[in-house]
Short mmCIF file of C-alpha atoms in Angstrom, two decimals:
data_model
loop_
_atom_site.label_atom_id
_atom_site.label_comp_id
_atom_site.label_asym_id
_atom_site.label_seq_id
_atom_site.Cartn_x
_atom_site.Cartn_y
_atom_site.Cartn_z
CA UNK X 1 5.89 -69.82 -12.01
CA UNK X 2 7.57 -72.41 -9.09
CA UNK X 3 6.18 -75.21 -8.46
CA UNK X 4 7.09 -74.33 -4.32
CA UNK X 5 4.64 -72.04 -2.77
CA UNK X 6 5.60 -71.19 0.57
CA UNK X 7 2.55 -69.25 2.89
CA UNK X 8 3.19 -67.52 5.91
CA UNK X 9 -0.59 -66.44 7.17
CA UNK X 10 1.71 -65.45 10.81
CA UNK X 11 4.60 -66.02 13.26
CA UNK X 12 4.33 -64.25 16.15
CA UNK X 13 6.99 -64.26 18.88
CA UNK X 14 5.17 -65.14 23.04
CA UNK X 15 7.32 -63.64 25.56
CA UNK X 16 6.81 -64.30 29.47
CA UNK X 17 5.08 -60.96 31.17
CA UNK X 18 5.80 -62.61 34.69
CA UNK X 19 5.10 -65.51 36.94
CA UNK X 20 1.93 -64.61 38.64
CA UNK X 21 -0.62 -63.94 35.60
CA UNK X 22 -3.38 -65.38 36.15
CA UNK X 23 -5.74 -65.09 32.66
CA UNK X 24 -4.95 -65.14 28.89
CA UNK X 25 -4.97 -62.03 27.23
CA UNK X 26 -6.78 -61.55 23.46
CA UNK X 27 -7.31 -58.90 21.33
CA UNK X 28 -8.92 -58.99 17.69
CA UNK X 29 -7.05 -57.23 15.26
CA UNK X 30 -7.53 -56.83 11.68
CA UNK X 31 -4.43 -56.68 8.46
CA UNK X 32 -3.70 -56.85 5.55
CA UNK X 33 -0.61 -58.71 3.89
CA UNK X 34 0.94 -59.10 0.81
CA UNK X 35 1.52 -62.71 0.14
CA UNK X 36 3.31 -63.40 -3.43
CA UNK X 37 3.57 -61.56 -6.64
CA UNK X 38 4.45 -63.18 -10.13
CA UNK X 39 4.45 -63.21 -13.69
CA UNK X 40 2.13 -66.14 -15.73
CA UNK X 41 3.35 -66.24 -19.39
CA UNK X 42 2.74 -69.33 -21.66
CA UNK X 43 5.49 -71.07 -20.57
CA UNK X 44 4.13 -71.94 -17.88
CA UNK X 45 0.95 -72.75 -19.29
CA UNK X 46 1.92 -75.33 -21.78
CA UNK X 47 5.41 -76.74 -20.89
CA UNK X 48 7.95 -79.29 -22.09
CA UNK X 49 7.34 -77.31 -25.34
CA UNK X 50 9.13 -74.39 -27.68
CA UNK X 51 7.58 -71.46 -28.54
CA UNK X 52 9.06 -69.95 -31.10
CA UNK X 53 8.58 -65.38 -32.14
CA UNK X 54 7.59 -64.82 -35.54
CA UNK X 55 8.57 -61.44 -37.43
CA UNK X 56 5.75 -59.43 -36.02
CA UNK X 57 5.94 -61.32 -32.71
CA UNK X 58 3.39 -63.81 -32.60
CA UNK X 59 4.06 -66.95 -30.97
CA UNK X 60 4.22 -70.54 -32.93
CA UNK X 61 4.46 -73.43 -30.63
CA UNK X 62 6.35 -76.05 -31.38
CA UNK X 63 7.01 -80.02 -30.58
CA UNK X 64 9.21 -82.52 -31.20
CA UNK X 65 9.40 -86.30 -30.32
CA UNK X 66 9.45 -90.16 -31.29
CA UNK X 67 5.79 -91.75 -31.25
CA UNK X 68 8.07 -95.14 -32.65
CA UNK X 69 11.73 -95.52 -31.79
CA UNK X 70 13.42 -98.75 -33.26
CA UNK X 71 16.87 -99.41 -31.93
CA UNK X 72 19.06 -102.75 -33.23
CA UNK X 73 18.61 -103.85 -30.21
CA UNK X 74 14.37 -104.01 -30.87
CA UNK X 75 15.55 -105.35 -34.43
CA UNK X 76 17.20 -108.46 -32.74
CA UNK X 77 18.64 -109.76 -30.03
CA UNK X 78 22.20 -111.07 -28.51
CA UNK X 79 20.76 -113.97 -26.48
CA UNK X 80 22.81 -114.95 -23.64
CA UNK X 81 24.96 -118.28 -25.05
CA UNK X 82 27.23 -120.55 -23.61
CA UNK X 83 30.12 -121.95 -25.79
CA UNK X 84 31.19 -125.59 -23.43
CA UNK X 85 34.29 -127.44 -24.86
CA UNK X 86 36.22 -130.27 -23.36
CA UNK X 87 39.34 -129.87 -24.79
CA UNK X 88 42.16 -133.65 -24.24
CA UNK X 89 45.24 -135.17 -26.51
CA UNK X 90 44.56 -137.50 -28.84
CA UNK X 91 46.65 -140.17 -26.99
CA UNK X 92 48.38 -140.99 -24.29
CA UNK X 93 51.71 -139.50 -22.88
CA UNK X 94 53.82 -138.40 -20.00
CA UNK X 95 53.25 -134.37 -20.15
CA UNK X 96 56.73 -132.35 -18.11
CA UNK X 97 56.39 -129.30 -16.16
CA UNK X 98 55.82 -126.13 -18.47
CA UNK X 99 55.02 -128.34 -21.83
CA UNK X 100 52.07 -126.52 -23.99
CA UNK X 101 50.26 -130.42 -24.53
CA UNK X 102 47.05 -128.88 -25.95
CA UNK X 103 46.41 -126.20 -28.58
CA UNK X 104 43.24 -126.69 -30.18
CA UNK X 105 41.03 -124.07 -32.34
CA UNK X 106 37.16 -124.26 -32.35
CA UNK X 107 34.57 -122.55 -33.88
CA UNK X 108 30.51 -122.04 -31.97
CA UNK X 109 27.85 -120.25 -33.43
CA UNK X 110 25.82 -117.46 -31.96
CA UNK X 111 21.88 -118.55 -32.25
CA UNK X 112 20.53 -115.22 -33.38
CA UNK X 113 17.07 -116.13 -34.82
CA UNK X 114 16.82 -114.56 -38.61
CA UNK X 115 19.93 -113.31 -38.83
CA UNK X 116 23.21 -113.96 -40.12
CA UNK X 117 25.28 -111.00 -38.83
CA UNK X 118 28.97 -111.05 -39.67
CA UNK X 119 30.59 -108.30 -37.65
CA UNK X 120 29.93 -106.68 -34.49
CA UNK X 121 30.82 -103.18 -32.38
CA UNK X 122 30.12 -104.40 -28.49
CA UNK X 123 28.32 -101.37 -26.47
CA UNK X 124 28.38 -103.39 -23.14
CA UNK X 125 28.23 -106.84 -21.77
CA UNK X 126 30.39 -109.00 -20.94
CA UNK X 127 31.52 -113.31 -20.48
CA UNK X 128 31.98 -115.48 -17.60
CA UNK X 129 34.87 -117.95 -18.16
CA UNK X 130 35.15 -121.00 -16.12
CA UNK X 131 38.02 -123.89 -15.87
CA UNK X 132 37.41 -127.24 -14.70
CA UNK X 133 41.14 -128.85 -14.80
CA UNK X 134 41.26 -133.14 -14.20
CA UNK X 135 44.99 -133.23 -13.88
CA UNK X 136 46.88 -133.75 -11.52
CA UNK X 137 49.43 -131.04 -11.88
CA UNK X 138 48.13 -127.03 -12.42
CA UNK X 139 48.33 -125.33 -15.83
CA UNK X 140 48.04 -122.14 -17.38
CA UNK X 141 45.12 -122.46 -20.17
CA UNK X 142 45.49 -119.35 -22.88
CA UNK X 143 41.51 -118.73 -24.39
CA UNK X 144 42.32 -116.94 -26.97
CA UNK X 145 39.61 -115.34 -29.49
CA UNK X 146 41.74 -113.83 -32.61
CA UNK X 147 38.27 -112.22 -34.31
CA UNK X 148 37.49 -110.03 -31.34
CA UNK X 149 39.75 -106.75 -30.95
CA UNK X 150 40.26 -103.80 -29.60
CA UNK X 151 42.42 -101.23 -30.96
CA UNK X 152 44.10 -103.58 -32.95
CA UNK X 153 44.85 -106.73 -30.28
CA UNK X 154 43.31 -109.87 -30.57
CA UNK X 155 40.76 -110.64 -26.50
CA UNK X 156 43.40 -112.86 -24.91
CA UNK X 157 42.63 -114.14 -21.20
CA UNK X 158 45.62 -116.32 -19.35
CA UNK X 159 44.38 -118.50 -16.61
CA UNK X 160 45.88 -120.90 -13.66
CA UNK X 161 44.08 -123.62 -12.70
CA UNK X 162 45.40 -125.49 -9.85
CA UNK X 163 45.98 -129.43 -10.25
CA UNK X 164 42.45 -131.37 -10.02
CA UNK X 165 41.25 -134.94 -9.82
CA UNK X 166 38.73 -136.85 -12.10
CA UNK X 167 36.55 -136.98 -9.14
CA UNK X 168 37.02 -133.42 -7.69
CA UNK X 169 38.97 -131.21 -11.01
CA UNK X 170 40.08 -128.01 -9.38
CA UNK X 171 37.59 -125.16 -10.78
CA UNK X 172 39.11 -121.27 -11.35
CA UNK X 173 36.33 -118.45 -13.36
CA UNK X 174 36.72 -115.05 -14.45
CA UNK X 175 34.86 -112.35 -15.89
CA UNK X 176 35.67 -110.26 -19.37
CA UNK X 177 34.56 -106.79 -20.40
CA UNK X 178 33.47 -106.74 -23.54
CA UNK X 179 32.79 -103.37 -23.78
CA UNK X 180 34.76 -101.39 -26.87
CA UNK X 181 35.72 -105.19 -28.67
CA UNK X 182 34.96 -105.45 -32.52
CA UNK X 183 33.33 -109.04 -32.77
CA UNK X 184 34.48 -111.03 -36.29
CA UNK X 185 31.71 -113.12 -36.83
CA UNK X 186 32.42 -114.59 -40.17
CA UNK X 187 34.59 -118.27 -38.58
CA UNK X 188 38.38 -118.85 -39.16
CA UNK X 189 37.61 -119.10 -42.57
CA UNK X 190 36.18 -115.81 -42.79
CA UNK X 191 32.84 -116.98 -44.76
CA UNK X 192 30.33 -117.91 -42.21
CA UNK X 193 28.42 -115.98 -39.77
CA UNK X 194 27.28 -115.57 -36.21
CA UNK X 195 30.16 -117.85 -35.63
CA UNK X 196 33.32 -116.73 -33.30
CA UNK X 197 36.53 -118.77 -32.95
CA UNK X 198 38.48 -119.68 -30.26
CA UNK X 199 41.53 -120.62 -29.82
CA UNK X 200 42.27 -122.81 -26.08
CA UNK X 201 46.48 -123.49 -25.33
CA UNK X 202 47.17 -125.47 -22.27
CA UNK X 203 49.98 -125.45 -20.60
CA UNK X 204 51.39 -127.53 -17.94
CA UNK X 205 52.58 -125.50 -14.67
CA UNK X 206 56.39 -124.85 -15.08
CA UNK X 207 57.53 -125.90 -11.54
CA UNK X 208 55.31 -128.74 -11.09
CA UNK X 209 55.62 -132.45 -11.62
CA UNK X 210 55.32 -134.81 -14.66
CA UNK X 211 52.19 -136.37 -14.73
CA UNK X 212 50.91 -138.80 -17.32
CA UNK X 213 47.76 -137.36 -19.34
CA UNK X 214 45.09 -139.66 -20.97
CA UNK X 215 42.80 -138.51 -23.35
CA UNK X 216 40.20 -138.97 -21.31
CA UNK X 217 41.18 -136.46 -18.85
CA UNK X 218 39.37 -133.52 -20.40
CA UNK X 219 39.57 -129.87 -19.52
CA UNK X 220 36.23 -128.20 -19.51
CA UNK X 221 36.02 -124.55 -20.75
CA UNK X 222 32.76 -122.83 -20.21
CA UNK X 223 32.27 -119.36 -22.15
CA UNK X 224 28.79 -117.83 -20.95
CA UNK X 225 28.33 -114.44 -22.48
CA UNK X 226 25.81 -112.36 -20.68
CA UNK X 227 24.06 -109.33 -21.85
CA UNK X 228 25.66 -108.28 -24.88
CA UNK X 229 24.57 -104.51 -26.21
CA UNK X 230 25.73 -104.18 -29.94
CA UNK X 231 26.21 -100.34 -31.47
CA UNK X 232 27.28 -101.67 -34.71
CA UNK X 233 26.80 -104.60 -36.75
CA UNK X 234 26.74 -105.71 -41.05
CA UNK X 235 25.38 -108.76 -42.33
CA UNK X 236 22.20 -109.61 -43.39
CA UNK X 237 19.18 -108.92 -40.62
CA UNK X 238 16.86 -110.90 -41.92
CA UNK X 239 12.77 -110.65 -42.96
CA UNK X 240 11.15 -109.43 -39.60
CA UNK X 241 7.65 -108.25 -39.86
CA UNK X 242 7.51 -105.71 -36.69
CA UNK X 243 3.74 -105.26 -35.71
CA UNK X 244 2.97 -102.79 -32.91
CA UNK X 245 0.99 -99.74 -30.91
CA UNK X 246 3.40 -97.58 -29.63
CA UNK X 247 2.39 -94.14 -27.49
CA UNK X 248 4.04 -90.76 -26.89
CA UNK X 249 3.10 -88.53 -23.87
CA UNK X 250 2.26 -84.74 -25.20
CA UNK X 251 2.77 -82.87 -21.54
CA UNK X 252 2.59 -79.84 -23.04
CA UNK X 253 -1.30 -80.96 -23.39
CA UNK X 254 -1.60 -82.47 -19.81
CA UNK X 255 -2.44 -79.31 -17.96
CA UNK X 256 -5.42 -78.43 -20.36
CA UNK X 257 -8.70 -81.01 -19.17
CA UNK X 258 -11.71 -80.21 -21.31
CA UNK X 259 -13.93 -77.29 -22.69
CA UNK X 260 -13.90 -75.72 -25.86
CA UNK X 261 -10.79 -74.64 -28.53
CA UNK X 262 -10.71 -73.74 -31.92
CA UNK X 263 -7.93 -74.38 -33.73
CA UNK X 264 -7.13 -71.86 -36.44
CA UNK X 265 -4.61 -73.63 -38.40
CA UNK X 266 -2.33 -76.55 -37.58
CA UNK X 267 0.72 -78.31 -39.21
CA UNK X 268 1.87 -81.58 -38.28
CA UNK X 269 4.88 -83.77 -39.90
CA UNK X 270 5.13 -87.44 -39.16
CA UNK X 271 8.94 -88.10 -40.24
CA UNK X 272 9.56 -91.82 -41.41
CA UNK X 273 12.88 -91.73 -40.29
CA UNK X 274 15.77 -95.48 -41.26
CA UNK X 275 18.83 -94.75 -40.08
CA UNK X 276 19.66 -98.20 -40.64
CA UNK X 277 21.28 -98.97 -43.60
CA UNK X 278 19.00 -101.73 -45.23
CA UNK X 279 15.64 -101.86 -47.01
CA UNK X 280 12.44 -101.28 -45.68
CA UNK X 281 8.70 -100.78 -46.10
CA UNK X 282 5.73 -98.89 -43.91
CA UNK X 283 2.53 -99.44 -42.79
CA UNK X 284 1.01 -95.97 -40.59
CA UNK X 285 -2.39 -98.48 -39.53
CA UNK X 286 -3.99 -95.74 -36.72
CA UNK X 287 -2.85 -92.75 -35.32
CA UNK X 288 -5.57 -91.72 -32.65
CA UNK X 289 -5.24 -88.41 -30.59
CA UNK X 290 -6.85 -89.29 -26.60
CA UNK X 291 -7.97 -87.08 -23.54
CA UNK X 292 -6.75 -89.53 -20.39
CA UNK X 293 -8.76 -87.26 -18.45
CA UNK X 294 -11.95 -87.99 -19.67
CA UNK X 295 -11.58 -90.70 -22.27
CA UNK X 296 -12.09 -88.89 -25.16
CA UNK X 297 -10.51 -90.36 -28.55
CA UNK X 298 -10.34 -89.07 -31.84
CA UNK X 299 -9.13 -91.19 -34.94
CA UNK X 300 -7.18 -88.77 -37.67
CA UNK X 301 -8.41 -89.26 -41.26
CA UNK X 302 -5.82 -88.70 -43.54
CA UNK X 303 -5.41 -90.93 -46.89
CA UNK X 304 -1.39 -92.56 -46.07
CA UNK X 305 -2.99 -93.81 -43.20
CA UNK X 306 -3.13 -97.80 -44.98
CA UNK X 307 -0.55 -97.69 -47.42
CA UNK X 308 2.40 -99.75 -47.98
CA UNK X 309 5.07 -96.75 -47.88
CA UNK X 310 8.84 -97.77 -49.59
CA UNK X 311 11.50 -96.55 -47.43
CA UNK X 312 15.04 -96.62 -48.73
CA UNK X 313 17.86 -97.13 -46.52
CA UNK X 314 20.29 -94.68 -45.13
CA UNK X 315 23.83 -93.74 -46.61
CA UNK X 316 26.72 -92.95 -45.83
CA UNK X 317 28.65 -94.06 -42.65
CA UNK X 318 29.57 -93.98 -38.91
CA UNK X 319 30.08 -90.23 -38.90
CA UNK X 320 28.63 -89.02 -41.99
CA UNK X 321 25.71 -91.40 -41.70
CA UNK X 322 22.30 -89.63 -43.52
CA UNK X 323 19.35 -91.32 -42.28
CA UNK X 324 16.07 -91.51 -45.19
CA UNK X 325 13.46 -89.36 -43.93
CA UNK X 326 9.66 -90.01 -45.50
CA UNK X 327 7.48 -87.19 -44.73
CA UNK X 328 4.21 -87.29 -44.04
CA UNK X 329 2.64 -84.40 -44.16
CA UNK X 330 -0.77 -83.40 -42.54
CA UNK X 331 -2.37 -80.42 -42.37
CA UNK X 332 -5.87 -78.92 -42.01
CA UNK X 333 -6.60 -79.62 -45.97
CA UNK X 334 -5.90 -82.96 -45.95
CA UNK X 335 -6.73 -84.35 -42.80
CA UNK X 336 -9.11 -83.85 -39.09
CA UNK X 337 -5.77 -82.47 -37.34
CA UNK X 338 -7.84 -79.38 -35.87
CA UNK X 339 -10.81 -81.82 -34.48
CA UNK X 340 -7.69 -84.30 -34.08
CA UNK X 341 -5.81 -81.74 -31.41
CA UNK X 342 -9.37 -79.41 -30.35
CA UNK X 343 -9.58 -82.99 -28.26
CA UNK X 344 -7.22 -81.63 -26.27
CA UNK X 345 -5.29 -85.57 -26.17
CA UNK X 346 -2.65 -85.72 -23.61
CA UNK X 347 -1.25 -88.82 -25.43
CA UNK X 348 -1.01 -90.36 -29.23
CA UNK X 349 -0.94 -93.69 -30.17
CA UNK X 350 0.14 -94.47 -33.39
CA UNK X 351 -0.61 -98.57 -34.89
CA UNK X 352 2.36 -99.83 -37.05
CA UNK X 353 3.41 -102.58 -39.10
CA UNK X 354 7.54 -102.00 -40.10
CA UNK X 355 9.59 -104.56 -42.71
CA UNK X 356 13.24 -104.87 -43.09
CA UNK X 357 14.57 -106.47 -46.28
CA UNK X 358 10.70 -107.64 -47.59
CA UNK X 359 12.87 -108.41 -50.97
CA UNK X 360 15.11 -110.34 -49.04
CA UNK X 361 18.90 -110.40 -48.99
CA UNK X 362 19.45 -107.81 -51.99
CA UNK X 363 22.61 -106.43 -50.26
CA UNK X 364 24.26 -109.36 -50.22
CA UNK X 365 24.78 -109.50 -46.83
CA UNK X 366 26.24 -106.15 -46.54
CA UNK X 367 23.22 -104.44 -44.36
CA UNK X 368 24.58 -102.22 -41.68
CA UNK X 369 23.59 -99.82 -38.29
CA UNK X 370 25.89 -97.68 -36.03
CA UNK X 371 25.84 -96.36 -33.19
CA UNK X 372 23.19 -93.49 -34.22
CA UNK X 373 20.75 -95.46 -35.79
CA UNK X 374 17.25 -96.67 -35.89
CA UNK X 375 13.44 -96.83 -37.12
CA UNK X 376 11.41 -94.16 -35.60
CA UNK X 377 8.94 -92.19 -36.50
CA UNK X 378 9.18 -88.73 -35.10
CA UNK X 379 5.93 -86.56 -34.67
CA UNK X 380 6.92 -82.60 -35.80
CA UNK X 381 4.48 -79.98 -34.27
CA UNK X 382 3.90 -76.60 -35.67
CA UNK X 383 0.69 -74.28 -34.67
CA UNK X 384 0.66 -70.83 -34.83
CA UNK X 385 -0.80 -69.41 -31.32
CA UNK X 386 -3.86 -68.58 -32.66
CA UNK X 387 -7.00 -69.98 -31.79
CA UNK X 388 -10.45 -69.02 -29.29
CA UNK X 389 -11.39 -70.73 -26.33
CA UNK X 390 -14.67 -71.53 -25.08
CA UNK X 391 -14.91 -72.65 -20.71
CA UNK X 392 -11.14 -74.12 -21.78
CA UNK X 393 -9.94 -76.09 -18.27
CA UNK X 394 -6.75 -75.57 -17.28
CA UNK X 395 -5.62 -77.05 -13.72
CA UNK X 396 -1.91 -77.19 -12.57
CA UNK X 397 -0.66 -78.03 -9.08
CA UNK X 398 1.73 -76.86 -6.46
CA UNK X 399 3.51 -78.01 -3.21
CA UNK X 400 2.20 -76.13 -0.21
CA UNK X 401 3.11 -75.39 3.56
CA UNK X 402 1.45 -73.31 5.76
CA UNK X 403 2.34 -72.30 9.57
CA UNK X 404 0.23 -71.52 11.94
CA UNK X 405 -0.13 -71.31 15.94
CA UNK X 406 -4.06 -71.90 16.50
CA UNK X 407 -3.14 -72.41 20.09
CA UNK X 408 -1.95 -68.84 20.28
CA UNK X 409 -3.17 -67.30 17.44
CA UNK X 410 -6.73 -67.72 14.83
CA UNK X 411 -7.85 -66.11 11.65
CA UNK X 412 -11.79 -65.40 12.06
CA UNK X 413 -12.51 -63.81 8.74
CA UNK X 414 -11.29 -62.63 6.35
CA UNK X 415 -10.19 -62.66 2.35
CA UNK X 416 -7.36 -63.19 -0.29
CA UNK X 417 -7.36 -60.95 -3.07
CA UNK X 418 -6.00 -61.99 -6.40
CA UNK X 419 -4.92 -58.83 -8.87
CA UNK X 420 -3.66 -58.55 -11.62
CA UNK X 421 -2.60 -57.19 -15.46
CA UNK X 422 -3.57 -59.08 -17.97
CA UNK X 423 -2.72 -59.32 -21.83
CA UNK X 424 -4.44 -62.61 -22.22
CA UNK X 425 -7.59 -61.59 -24.92
CA UNK X 426 -9.12 -64.33 -22.62
CA UNK X 427 -11.29 -64.42 -18.89
CA UNK X 428 -9.35 -66.12 -16.20
CA UNK X 429 -11.57 -68.25 -13.49
CA UNK X 430 -9.80 -69.73 -11.13
CA UNK X 431 -10.39 -71.90 -8.40
CA UNK X 432 -8.29 -72.65 -5.44
CA UNK X 433 -8.84 -77.10 -4.09
CA UNK X 434 -6.60 -77.76 -1.13
CA UNK X 435 -5.42 -81.07 -0.74
CA UNK X 436 -4.41 -83.01 1.98
CA UNK X 437 -1.48 -86.46 2.39
CA UNK X 438 -3.56 -88.39 0.54
CA UNK X 439 -4.58 -86.75 -2.43
CA UNK X 440 -8.07 -85.82 -1.39
CA UNK X 441 -9.89 -82.47 -1.35
CA UNK X 442 -9.86 -80.50 1.95
CA UNK X 443 -11.84 -77.94 0.87
CA UNK X 444 -12.40 -75.22 -2.05
CA UNK X 445 -11.68 -71.22 -2.38
CA UNK X 446 -14.06 -70.04 -4.95
CA UNK X 447 -12.81 -66.95 -6.94
CA UNK X 448 -15.71 -63.92 -6.82
CA UNK X 449 -15.01 -63.75 -10.01
CA UNK X 450 -12.05 -63.98 -12.82
CA UNK X 451 -9.41 -61.82 -14.32
CA UNK X 452 -11.06 -59.87 -16.87
CA UNK X 453 -9.05 -60.42 -20.30
CA UNK X 454 -6.87 -57.60 -21.99
CA UNK X 455 -9.16 -55.44 -24.95
CA UNK X 456 -7.72 -56.23 -28.38
CA UNK X 457 -7.42 -53.49 -31.04
CA UNK X 458 -9.01 -53.43 -34.76
CA UNK X 459 -6.19 -55.63 -35.08
CA UNK X 460 -6.86 -57.99 -33.09
CA UNK X 461 -4.13 -57.30 -30.75
CA UNK X 462 -3.44 -56.61 -27.15
CA UNK X 463 -1.91 -53.23 -26.59
CA UNK X 464 -2.49 -52.50 -23.31
CA UNK X 465 -3.55 -55.37 -20.63
CA UNK X 466 -6.73 -54.76 -18.31
CA UNK X 467 -6.29 -54.94 -14.44
CA UNK X 468 -9.63 -56.20 -12.10
CA UNK X 469 -9.29 -58.18 -8.64
CA UNK X 470 -10.88 -61.00 -7.41
CA UNK X 471 -11.52 -61.98 -4.26
CA UNK X 472 -11.62 -65.57 -1.81
CA UNK X 473 -13.51 -65.71 1.50
CA UNK X 474 -11.62 -67.05 4.16
CA UNK X 475 -13.50 -68.27 7.49
CA UNK X 476 -13.00 -70.50 10.70
CA UNK X 477 -14.15 -73.81 8.58
CA UNK X 478 -11.40 -73.19 6.57
CA UNK X 479 -8.50 -72.61 8.68
CA UNK X 480 -9.11 -75.49 11.18
CA UNK X 481 -8.71 -77.40 8.32
CA UNK X 482 -5.98 -75.68 6.66
CA UNK X 483 -2.97 -76.90 8.30
CA UNK X 484 -3.60 -80.43 6.49
CA UNK X 485 -3.80 -79.43 2.97
CA UNK X 486 -0.33 -80.51 2.06
CA UNK X 487 -1.07 -79.31 -1.65
CA UNK X 488 -3.00 -76.72 -3.75
CA UNK X 489 -4.85 -77.21 -7.65
CA UNK X 490 -5.14 -74.44 -9.54
CA UNK X 491 -8.57 -75.04 -11.22
CA UNK X 492 -8.63 -72.14 -14.22
CA UNK X 493 -11.70 -71.80 -16.52
CA UNK X 494 -10.08 -69.97 -19.52
CA UNK X 495 -12.51 -68.47 -21.53
CA UNK X 496 -12.79 -66.09 -24.42
CA UNK X 497 -16.18 -63.95 -24.34
CA UNK X 498 -16.24 -62.99 -28.25
CA UNK X 499 -15.95 -66.90 -28.96
CA UNK X 500 -15.54 -67.86 -32.01
CA UNK X 501 -13.33 -64.82 -32.55
CA UNK X 502 -9.84 -66.82 -32.57
CA UNK X 503 -7.20 -64.46 -31.53
CA UNK X 504 -3.22 -63.94 -32.23
CA UNK X 505 -0.82 -64.93 -28.86
CA UNK X 506 1.70 -62.05 -28.80
CA UNK X 507 5.55 -63.39 -27.46
CA UNK X 508 4.71 -60.16 -25.03
CA UNK X 509 1.03 -61.15 -23.77
CA UNK X 510 0.92 -62.42 -20.02
CA UNK X 511 -1.08 -61.91 -16.88
CA UNK X 512 1.52 -60.10 -13.71
CA UNK X 513 -0.43 -61.27 -10.47
CA UNK X 514 0.12 -59.97 -7.18
CA UNK X 515 -1.78 -61.56 -4.38
CA UNK X 516 -2.79 -59.58 -0.55
CA UNK X 517 -4.75 -61.35 2.28
CA UNK X 518 -7.23 -58.58 4.62
CA UNK X 519 -8.43 -61.34 7.48
CA UNK X 520 -9.45 -61.34 10.36
CA UNK X 521 -7.21 -61.91 13.22
CA UNK X 522 -8.14 -63.52 17.39
CA UNK X 523 -4.90 -63.46 19.36
CA UNK X 524 -4.52 -64.77 22.82
CA UNK X 525 -1.75 -65.40 24.92
#
């Protein structure tokens, strides 16, 4: 059903009858106007969820979503790092034009707390390279990072820096994008970690003059790494503990605010999914359902809560990576899952601890993560739509546009009539609340009754819908404020008169509705 409702009460075409007219003409009339029609089914009531149809045409509600989602950037970060070098001759000497007079290899470490990284693949990020030249001739400076490669080629940057002086060195800056590069952080000898190797080469301007360079004439090179985000890594990721409370929004429950629902059965899994090639342990301390409309909370009771869980590493690599999954099954027999969900939660909060490498560096520095790697807890809900309701309140909000000309047309009285063919085995009583542009209620139309439930057969199945009508009285007071209405809240009471008897819901269940008006109208011109 559309989220935008446009109600047009009347279009009146005014025309002039002549310039000599002295008095306004008016008359009273009655109108019967069709306004809208449509179909309301479970997909309209329970959004952001998937219904699976069983062989007998009953429905199961299927929902999946991550409560916990730790990607590699959550586990450790590459800090913004500045590598600063001063390169100079070891002796004083005359440097002719076009001469390579400095060639220097340096190593510097990234400060990656708790981790010893050998290789990184860069998803995004870059560096700003700044060179300061105090020498009295221009210099071609080449910076090469031998361990930083893309498509088999080292990252190498050459820049020309004009002549400068000790008092006023010439400066040149260049931004370099590291996206898609692989960084070897094992150093020049291949036995280090977190270490980047740099090669600097300085060549005097071939079109310049011979200059005298001393060992005090240092060319300063600064490489400022910024926002480096990896998507691949190899090394030892450290012994780290992650403790937090994470939340998942159950959008499909947000429209149910209060009342009683009895769920016949439910099956839920918490799947701990380890896509890192690293040993881990975990503890789920608590899982809480929260109804934010009324502040009600229900804690889950289950034997796994508070217990240490051993989590194996993922297997494979790159496209063959297969996460390790530790499933925790939660059902009506081993938990209080029914009361947990009968709280009508629109949020779940999980309190947890995860630890990677609890035994230390048992992989010998061969922990891995890949672009698709994550340490996550997935909520997987599979619930038969078999339940009973007692005054279960459902709300939804729709945009509203109403156009009328009160100078020429005024509604004096009348009613809106809602008729429907209802397959659901529940009565539906819906009041309408009109809101202004600030979201404040300005008026309410109360239903005269309910759309009556479909009648189940001896198997509990509704084969034919039940037709019924309800009305909403409209008067002049309502019409005086209705132009201010910008949205409408449907406040519906879904009620099973045979509660607590539970019924299955079938894939063809719906309410086919029509809305029409009977109004008294005063027209003047």
